[in-house]
Short mmCIF file of C-alpha atoms and ligand atoms in Angstrom, two decimals:
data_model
loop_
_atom_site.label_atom_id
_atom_site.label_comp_id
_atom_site.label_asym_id
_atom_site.label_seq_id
_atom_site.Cartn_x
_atom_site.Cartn_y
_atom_site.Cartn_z
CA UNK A 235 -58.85 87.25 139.43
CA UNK A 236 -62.05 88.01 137.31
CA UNK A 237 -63.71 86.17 134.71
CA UNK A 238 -64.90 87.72 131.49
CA UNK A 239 -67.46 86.35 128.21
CA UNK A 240 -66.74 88.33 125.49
CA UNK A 241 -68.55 87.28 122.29
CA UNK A 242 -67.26 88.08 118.49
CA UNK A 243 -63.40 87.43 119.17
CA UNK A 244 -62.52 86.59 115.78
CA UNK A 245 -61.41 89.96 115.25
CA UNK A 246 -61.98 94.04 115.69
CA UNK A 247 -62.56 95.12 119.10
CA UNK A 248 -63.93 91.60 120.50
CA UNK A 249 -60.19 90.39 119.46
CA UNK A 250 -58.43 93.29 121.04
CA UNK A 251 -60.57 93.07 124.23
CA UNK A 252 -59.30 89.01 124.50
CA UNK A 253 -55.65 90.55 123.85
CA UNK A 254 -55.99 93.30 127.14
CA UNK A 255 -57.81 91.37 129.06
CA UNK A 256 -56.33 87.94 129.10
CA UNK A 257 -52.46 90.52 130.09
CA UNK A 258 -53.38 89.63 133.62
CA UNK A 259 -52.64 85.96 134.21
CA UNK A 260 -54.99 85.45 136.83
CA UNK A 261 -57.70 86.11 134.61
CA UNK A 262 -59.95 83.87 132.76
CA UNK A 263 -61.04 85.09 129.47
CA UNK A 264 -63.98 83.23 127.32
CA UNK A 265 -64.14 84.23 123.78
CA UNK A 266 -67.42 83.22 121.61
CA UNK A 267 -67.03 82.55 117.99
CA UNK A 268 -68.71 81.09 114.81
CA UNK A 269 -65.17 79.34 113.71
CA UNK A 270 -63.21 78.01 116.68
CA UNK A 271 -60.56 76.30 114.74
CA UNK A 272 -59.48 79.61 112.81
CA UNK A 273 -59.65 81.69 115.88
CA UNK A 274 -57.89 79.26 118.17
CA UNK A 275 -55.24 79.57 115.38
CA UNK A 276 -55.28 83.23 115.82
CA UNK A 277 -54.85 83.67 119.14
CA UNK A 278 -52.09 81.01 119.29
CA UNK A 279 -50.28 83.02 116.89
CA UNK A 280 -50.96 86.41 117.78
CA UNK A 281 -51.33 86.28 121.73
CA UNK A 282 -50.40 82.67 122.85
CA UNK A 283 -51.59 82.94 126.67
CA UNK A 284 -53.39 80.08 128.59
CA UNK A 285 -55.81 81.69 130.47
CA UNK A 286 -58.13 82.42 126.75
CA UNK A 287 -60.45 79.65 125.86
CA UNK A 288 -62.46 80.13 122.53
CA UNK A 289 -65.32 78.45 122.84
CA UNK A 290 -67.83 77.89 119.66
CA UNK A 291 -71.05 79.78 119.92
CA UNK A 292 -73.70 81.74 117.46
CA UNK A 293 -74.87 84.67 119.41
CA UNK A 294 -78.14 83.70 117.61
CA UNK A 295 -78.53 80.18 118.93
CA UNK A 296 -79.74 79.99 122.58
CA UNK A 297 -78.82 76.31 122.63
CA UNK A 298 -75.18 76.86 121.61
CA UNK A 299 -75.52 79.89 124.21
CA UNK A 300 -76.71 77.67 127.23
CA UNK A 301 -73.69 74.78 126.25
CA UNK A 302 -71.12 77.69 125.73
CA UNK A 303 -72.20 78.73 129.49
CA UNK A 304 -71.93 75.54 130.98
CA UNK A 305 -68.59 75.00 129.45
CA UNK A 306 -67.38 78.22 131.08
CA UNK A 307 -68.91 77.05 134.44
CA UNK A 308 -66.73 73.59 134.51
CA UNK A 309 -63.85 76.47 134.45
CA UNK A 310 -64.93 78.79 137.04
CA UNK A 311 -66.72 77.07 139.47
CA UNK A 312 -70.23 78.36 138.66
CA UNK A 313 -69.54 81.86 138.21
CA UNK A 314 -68.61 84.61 135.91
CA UNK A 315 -67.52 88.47 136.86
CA UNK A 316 -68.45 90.38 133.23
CA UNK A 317 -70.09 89.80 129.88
CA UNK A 318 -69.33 91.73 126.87
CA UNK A 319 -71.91 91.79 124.00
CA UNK A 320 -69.67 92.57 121.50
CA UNK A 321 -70.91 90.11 118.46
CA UNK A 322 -72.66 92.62 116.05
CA UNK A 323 -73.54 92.76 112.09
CA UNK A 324 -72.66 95.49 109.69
CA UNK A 325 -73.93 95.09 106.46
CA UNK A 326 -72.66 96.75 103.67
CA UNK A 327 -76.38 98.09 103.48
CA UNK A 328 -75.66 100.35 106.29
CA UNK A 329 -73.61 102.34 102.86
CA UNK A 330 -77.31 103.45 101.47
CA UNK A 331 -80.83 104.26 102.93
CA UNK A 332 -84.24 102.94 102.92
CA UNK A 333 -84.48 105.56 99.23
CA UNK A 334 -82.21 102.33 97.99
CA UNK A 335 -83.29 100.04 99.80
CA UNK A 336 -87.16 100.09 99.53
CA UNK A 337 -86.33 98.77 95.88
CA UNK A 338 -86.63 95.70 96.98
CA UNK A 339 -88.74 95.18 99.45
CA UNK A 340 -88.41 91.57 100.57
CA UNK A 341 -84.41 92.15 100.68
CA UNK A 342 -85.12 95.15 103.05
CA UNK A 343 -86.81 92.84 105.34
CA UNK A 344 -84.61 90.40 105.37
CA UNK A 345 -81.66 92.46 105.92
CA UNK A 346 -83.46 94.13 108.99
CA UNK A 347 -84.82 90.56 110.67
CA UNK A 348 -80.85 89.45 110.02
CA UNK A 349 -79.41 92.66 111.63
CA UNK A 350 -82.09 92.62 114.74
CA UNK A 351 -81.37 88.80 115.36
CA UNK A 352 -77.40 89.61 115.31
CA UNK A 353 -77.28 93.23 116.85
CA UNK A 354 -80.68 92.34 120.06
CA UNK A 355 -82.08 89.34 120.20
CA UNK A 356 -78.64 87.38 120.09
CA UNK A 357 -77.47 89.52 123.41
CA UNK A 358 -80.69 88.92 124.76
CA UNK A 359 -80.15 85.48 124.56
CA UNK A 360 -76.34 85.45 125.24
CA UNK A 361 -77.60 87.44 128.94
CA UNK A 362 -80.11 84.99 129.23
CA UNK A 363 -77.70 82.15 129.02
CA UNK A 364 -75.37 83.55 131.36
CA UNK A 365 -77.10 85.09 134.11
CA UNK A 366 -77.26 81.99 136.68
CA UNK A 367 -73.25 82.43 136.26
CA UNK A 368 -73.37 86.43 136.99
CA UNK A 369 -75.58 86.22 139.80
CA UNK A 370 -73.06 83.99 141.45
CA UNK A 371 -69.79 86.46 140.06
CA UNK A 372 -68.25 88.94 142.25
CA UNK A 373 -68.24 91.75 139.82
CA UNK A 374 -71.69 91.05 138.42
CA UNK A 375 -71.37 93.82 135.39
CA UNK A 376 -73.19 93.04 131.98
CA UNK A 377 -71.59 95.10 129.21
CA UNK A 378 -72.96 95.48 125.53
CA UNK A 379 -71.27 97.12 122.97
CA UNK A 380 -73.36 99.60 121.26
CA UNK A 381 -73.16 102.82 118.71
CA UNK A 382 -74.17 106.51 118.59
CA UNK A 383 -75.52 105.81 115.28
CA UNK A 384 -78.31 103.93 117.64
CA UNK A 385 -78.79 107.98 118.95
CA UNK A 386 -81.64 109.97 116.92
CA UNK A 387 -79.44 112.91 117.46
CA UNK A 388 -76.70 111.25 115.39
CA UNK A 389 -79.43 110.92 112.45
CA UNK A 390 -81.15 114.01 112.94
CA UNK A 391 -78.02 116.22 112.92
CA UNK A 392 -76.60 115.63 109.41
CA UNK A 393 -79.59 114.01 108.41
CA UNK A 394 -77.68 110.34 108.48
CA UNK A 395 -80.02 108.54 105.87
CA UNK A 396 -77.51 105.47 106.25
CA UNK A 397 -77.05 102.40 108.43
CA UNK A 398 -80.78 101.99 108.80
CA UNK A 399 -81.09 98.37 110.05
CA UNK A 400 -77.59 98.87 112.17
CA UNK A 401 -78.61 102.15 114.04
CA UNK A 402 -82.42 100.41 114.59
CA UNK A 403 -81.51 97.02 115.86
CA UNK A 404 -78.63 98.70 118.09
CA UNK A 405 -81.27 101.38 119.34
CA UNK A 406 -83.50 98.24 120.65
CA UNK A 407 -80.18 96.58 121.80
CA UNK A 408 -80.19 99.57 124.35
CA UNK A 409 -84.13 99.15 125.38
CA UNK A 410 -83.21 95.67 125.89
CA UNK A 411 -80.21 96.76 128.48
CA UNK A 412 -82.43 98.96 130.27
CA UNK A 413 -84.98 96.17 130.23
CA UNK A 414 -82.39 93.83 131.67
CA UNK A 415 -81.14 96.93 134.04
CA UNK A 416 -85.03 96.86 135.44
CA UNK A 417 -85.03 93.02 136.40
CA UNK A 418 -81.26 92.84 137.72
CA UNK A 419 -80.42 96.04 139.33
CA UNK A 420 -81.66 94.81 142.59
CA UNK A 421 -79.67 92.05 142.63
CA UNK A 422 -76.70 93.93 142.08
CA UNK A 423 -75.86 93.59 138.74
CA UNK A 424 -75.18 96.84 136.08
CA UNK A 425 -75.95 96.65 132.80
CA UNK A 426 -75.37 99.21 130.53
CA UNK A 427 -74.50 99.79 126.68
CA UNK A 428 -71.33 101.74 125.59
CA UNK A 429 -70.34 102.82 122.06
CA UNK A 430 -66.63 102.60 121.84
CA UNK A 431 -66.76 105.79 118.85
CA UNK A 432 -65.60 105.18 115.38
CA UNK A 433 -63.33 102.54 115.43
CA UNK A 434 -60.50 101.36 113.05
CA UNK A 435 -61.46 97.46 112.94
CA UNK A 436 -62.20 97.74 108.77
CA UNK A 437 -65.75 95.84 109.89
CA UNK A 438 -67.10 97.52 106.15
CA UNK A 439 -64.19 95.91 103.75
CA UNK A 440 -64.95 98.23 100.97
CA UNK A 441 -64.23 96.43 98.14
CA UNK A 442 -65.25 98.33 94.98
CA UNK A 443 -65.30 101.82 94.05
CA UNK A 444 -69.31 102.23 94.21
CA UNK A 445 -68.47 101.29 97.79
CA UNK A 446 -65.74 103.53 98.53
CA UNK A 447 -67.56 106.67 97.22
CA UNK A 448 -70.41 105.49 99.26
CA UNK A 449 -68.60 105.02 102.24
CA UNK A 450 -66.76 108.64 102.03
CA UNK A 451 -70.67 109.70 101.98
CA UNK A 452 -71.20 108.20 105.36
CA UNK A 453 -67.94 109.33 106.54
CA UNK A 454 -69.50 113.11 105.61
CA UNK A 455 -72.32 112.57 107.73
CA UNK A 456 -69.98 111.25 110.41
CA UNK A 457 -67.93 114.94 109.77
CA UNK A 458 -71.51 117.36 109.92
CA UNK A 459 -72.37 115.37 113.10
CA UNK A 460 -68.92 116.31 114.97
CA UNK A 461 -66.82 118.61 112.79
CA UNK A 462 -64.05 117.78 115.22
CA UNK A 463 -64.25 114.24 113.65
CA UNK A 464 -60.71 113.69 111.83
CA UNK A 465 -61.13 109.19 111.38
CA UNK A 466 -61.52 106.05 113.73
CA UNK A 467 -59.43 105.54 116.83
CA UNK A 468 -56.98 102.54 116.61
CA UNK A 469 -58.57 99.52 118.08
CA UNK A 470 -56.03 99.39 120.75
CA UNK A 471 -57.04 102.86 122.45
CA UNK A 472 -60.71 102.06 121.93
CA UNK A 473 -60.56 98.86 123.92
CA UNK A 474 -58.95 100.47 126.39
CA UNK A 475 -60.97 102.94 126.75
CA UNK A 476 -64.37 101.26 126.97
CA UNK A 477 -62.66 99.09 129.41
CA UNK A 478 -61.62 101.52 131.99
CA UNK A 479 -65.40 102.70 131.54
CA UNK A 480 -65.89 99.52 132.37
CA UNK A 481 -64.29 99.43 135.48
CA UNK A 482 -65.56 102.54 136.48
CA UNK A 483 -69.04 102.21 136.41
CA UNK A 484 -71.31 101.03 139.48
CA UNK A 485 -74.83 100.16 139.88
CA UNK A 486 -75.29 103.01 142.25
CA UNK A 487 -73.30 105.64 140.17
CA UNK A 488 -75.61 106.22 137.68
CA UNK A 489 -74.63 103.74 135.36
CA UNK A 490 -77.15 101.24 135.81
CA UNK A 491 -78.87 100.45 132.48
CA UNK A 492 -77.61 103.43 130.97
CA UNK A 493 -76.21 104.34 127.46
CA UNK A 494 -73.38 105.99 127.18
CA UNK A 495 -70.21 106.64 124.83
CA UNK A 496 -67.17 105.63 126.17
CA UNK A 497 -66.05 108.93 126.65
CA UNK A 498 -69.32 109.72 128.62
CA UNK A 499 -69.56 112.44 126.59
CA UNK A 500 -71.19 113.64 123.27
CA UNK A 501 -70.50 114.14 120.47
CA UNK A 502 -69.78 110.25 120.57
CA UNK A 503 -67.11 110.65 117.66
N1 LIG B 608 -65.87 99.61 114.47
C1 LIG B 608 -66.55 100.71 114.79
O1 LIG B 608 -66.27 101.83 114.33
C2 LIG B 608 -67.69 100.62 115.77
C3 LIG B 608 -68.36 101.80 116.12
C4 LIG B 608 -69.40 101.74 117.04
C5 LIG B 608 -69.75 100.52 117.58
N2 LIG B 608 -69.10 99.39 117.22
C6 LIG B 608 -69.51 98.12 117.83
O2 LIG B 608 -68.37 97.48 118.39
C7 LIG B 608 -68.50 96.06 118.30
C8 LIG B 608 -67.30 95.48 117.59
O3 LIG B 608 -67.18 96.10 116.32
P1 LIG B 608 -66.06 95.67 115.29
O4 LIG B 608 -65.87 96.81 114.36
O5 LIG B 608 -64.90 95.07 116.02
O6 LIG B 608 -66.83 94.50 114.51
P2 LIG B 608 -66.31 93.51 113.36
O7 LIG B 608 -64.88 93.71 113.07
O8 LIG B 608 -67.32 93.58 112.26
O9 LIG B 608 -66.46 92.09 114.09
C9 LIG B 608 -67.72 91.62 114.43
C10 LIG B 608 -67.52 90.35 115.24
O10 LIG B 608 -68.83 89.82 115.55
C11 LIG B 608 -68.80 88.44 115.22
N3 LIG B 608 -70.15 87.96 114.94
C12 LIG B 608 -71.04 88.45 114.04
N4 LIG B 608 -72.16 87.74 114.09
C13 LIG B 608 -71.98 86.78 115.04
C14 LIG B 608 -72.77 85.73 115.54
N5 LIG B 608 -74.01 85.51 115.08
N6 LIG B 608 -72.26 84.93 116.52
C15 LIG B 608 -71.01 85.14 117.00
N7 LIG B 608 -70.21 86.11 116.56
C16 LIG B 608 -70.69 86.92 115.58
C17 LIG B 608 -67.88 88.33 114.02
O11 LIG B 608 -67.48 87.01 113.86
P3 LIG B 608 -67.24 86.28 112.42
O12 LIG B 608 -65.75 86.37 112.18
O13 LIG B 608 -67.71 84.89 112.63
O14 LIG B 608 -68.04 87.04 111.39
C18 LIG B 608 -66.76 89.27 114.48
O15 LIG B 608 -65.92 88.61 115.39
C19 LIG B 608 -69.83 95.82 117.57
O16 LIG B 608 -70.85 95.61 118.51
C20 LIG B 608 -70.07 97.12 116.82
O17 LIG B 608 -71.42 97.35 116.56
C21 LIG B 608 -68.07 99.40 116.33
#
């Protein structure tokens, strides 16, 4: 039996990662969301297993993140086995570059304050929150979800102009895991960053055709940075595959506050 905190389950990966993980009855799998009613609807309707509890919590408010935690304690005893920092923003920004979006000045700022509290300081907080738990798991592995867009090679390569505030904000995301990698290992726990590769979750929602013509420009950077690239992976096979990375990985087998792509491999798409 293992316990797992995933946060963003409303939908995409952090959906499909409640859906493999909660397969195992004797698991106990603790979803955070912004909207508790709609996603406890959800998963009633789409997975309908006891062992999920959806529990309402903004990755960017500690206190939600320190009631969320002792919510999940009442149900294990005290301890928790995994976190996955899932929870992440993608603006439609991320279609143009700082060429666009120096414009307007005050709107770039925003936009990047908005994407770091989302994409680093809200793990940071969610690890924070949790630790006491994890120190007292069995499994003791800290897990966030990450991107090769947060790579400079991935930038440099086709010259990716795009995603500026994304590939930033995850980039400290995976300072902060070596950060938390530094004051943990010790003790036992691993934390390291993954980037599941392009993924088929729709995060974007194009919506116009300024937007789809923009996003085929992003998908060409995607193609000059692995030729090989051909589109995202379904959401199924991505989960699965971070999560057997998952599994794999040890604090003494070179994982420990490492960042990696789910393949372990580059190019990451
Ligand atoms: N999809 C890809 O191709 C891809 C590639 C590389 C890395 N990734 C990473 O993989 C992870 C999942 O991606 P995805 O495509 O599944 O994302 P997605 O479909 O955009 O879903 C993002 C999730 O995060 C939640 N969220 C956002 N801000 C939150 C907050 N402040 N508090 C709590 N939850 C919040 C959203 O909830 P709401 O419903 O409340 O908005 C939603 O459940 C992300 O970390 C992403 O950066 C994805």
């Amino acid at each position: 039996m293992s316990s797992y905190v995933i946060s963003g389950v409303s939908r995409g990966l952090g959906f499909e990662f409640v859906r493999q993980l909660s397969v195992d009855p004797a698991n106990k799998v603790f979803g955070l969301v912004r909207n508790k009613a709609a996603v406890d609807a959800k998963v009633a309707s789409e997975i309908g297993r006891s062992n999920i509890y959806i529990i309402q919590a903004d990755t960017t408010d500690p206190d939600a993140l320190k009631a969320a935690a002792q919510q999940v304690s009442a149900k294990t005893g005290g301890t928790l086995d995994y976190i996955i920092a899932n929870a992440a923003l993608q603006a439609k920004t991320a279609l143009v570059g700082f060429e666009t979006l120096a414009k307007d000045p005050k709107a770039l700022e925003e936009d990047l304050i908005e994407h770091f509290k989302v994409n680093t300081i809200g793990p940071i907080h969610l690890f924070n929150a949790f630790m006491p738990l994890i120190l007292k798991g069995k499994a003791k592995k800290v897990i966030a979800i990450s991107t090769g867009a947060s790579d400079p090679e991935m930038t440099l390569k086709p010259d990716m102009y795009q995603a500026t505030g994304y590939s930033i904000t995850k980039a400290a995301l995976n300072m902060a895991v070596a950060k938390f990698s530094a004051s943990y290992r010790e003790k036992g726990v691993l934390f390291m960053a993954i980037c599941p590769g392009a993924v088929d979750t729709g995060s974007l929602q194009i919506a116009t055709e300024e937007e789809g013509a923009l996003a085929m420009a992003l998908f060409g950077k995607f193609k000059a940075y692995s030729p090989t690239f051909e589109g995202p992976t379904p959401v199924d096979a991505a989960a699965k595959s971070v999560l057997a990375l998952v599994n794999k990985a040890t604090v003494d087998g070179g994982y420990a506050g490492v960042f990696i792509s789910h393949t372990e491999k580059k190019p990451y798409l």
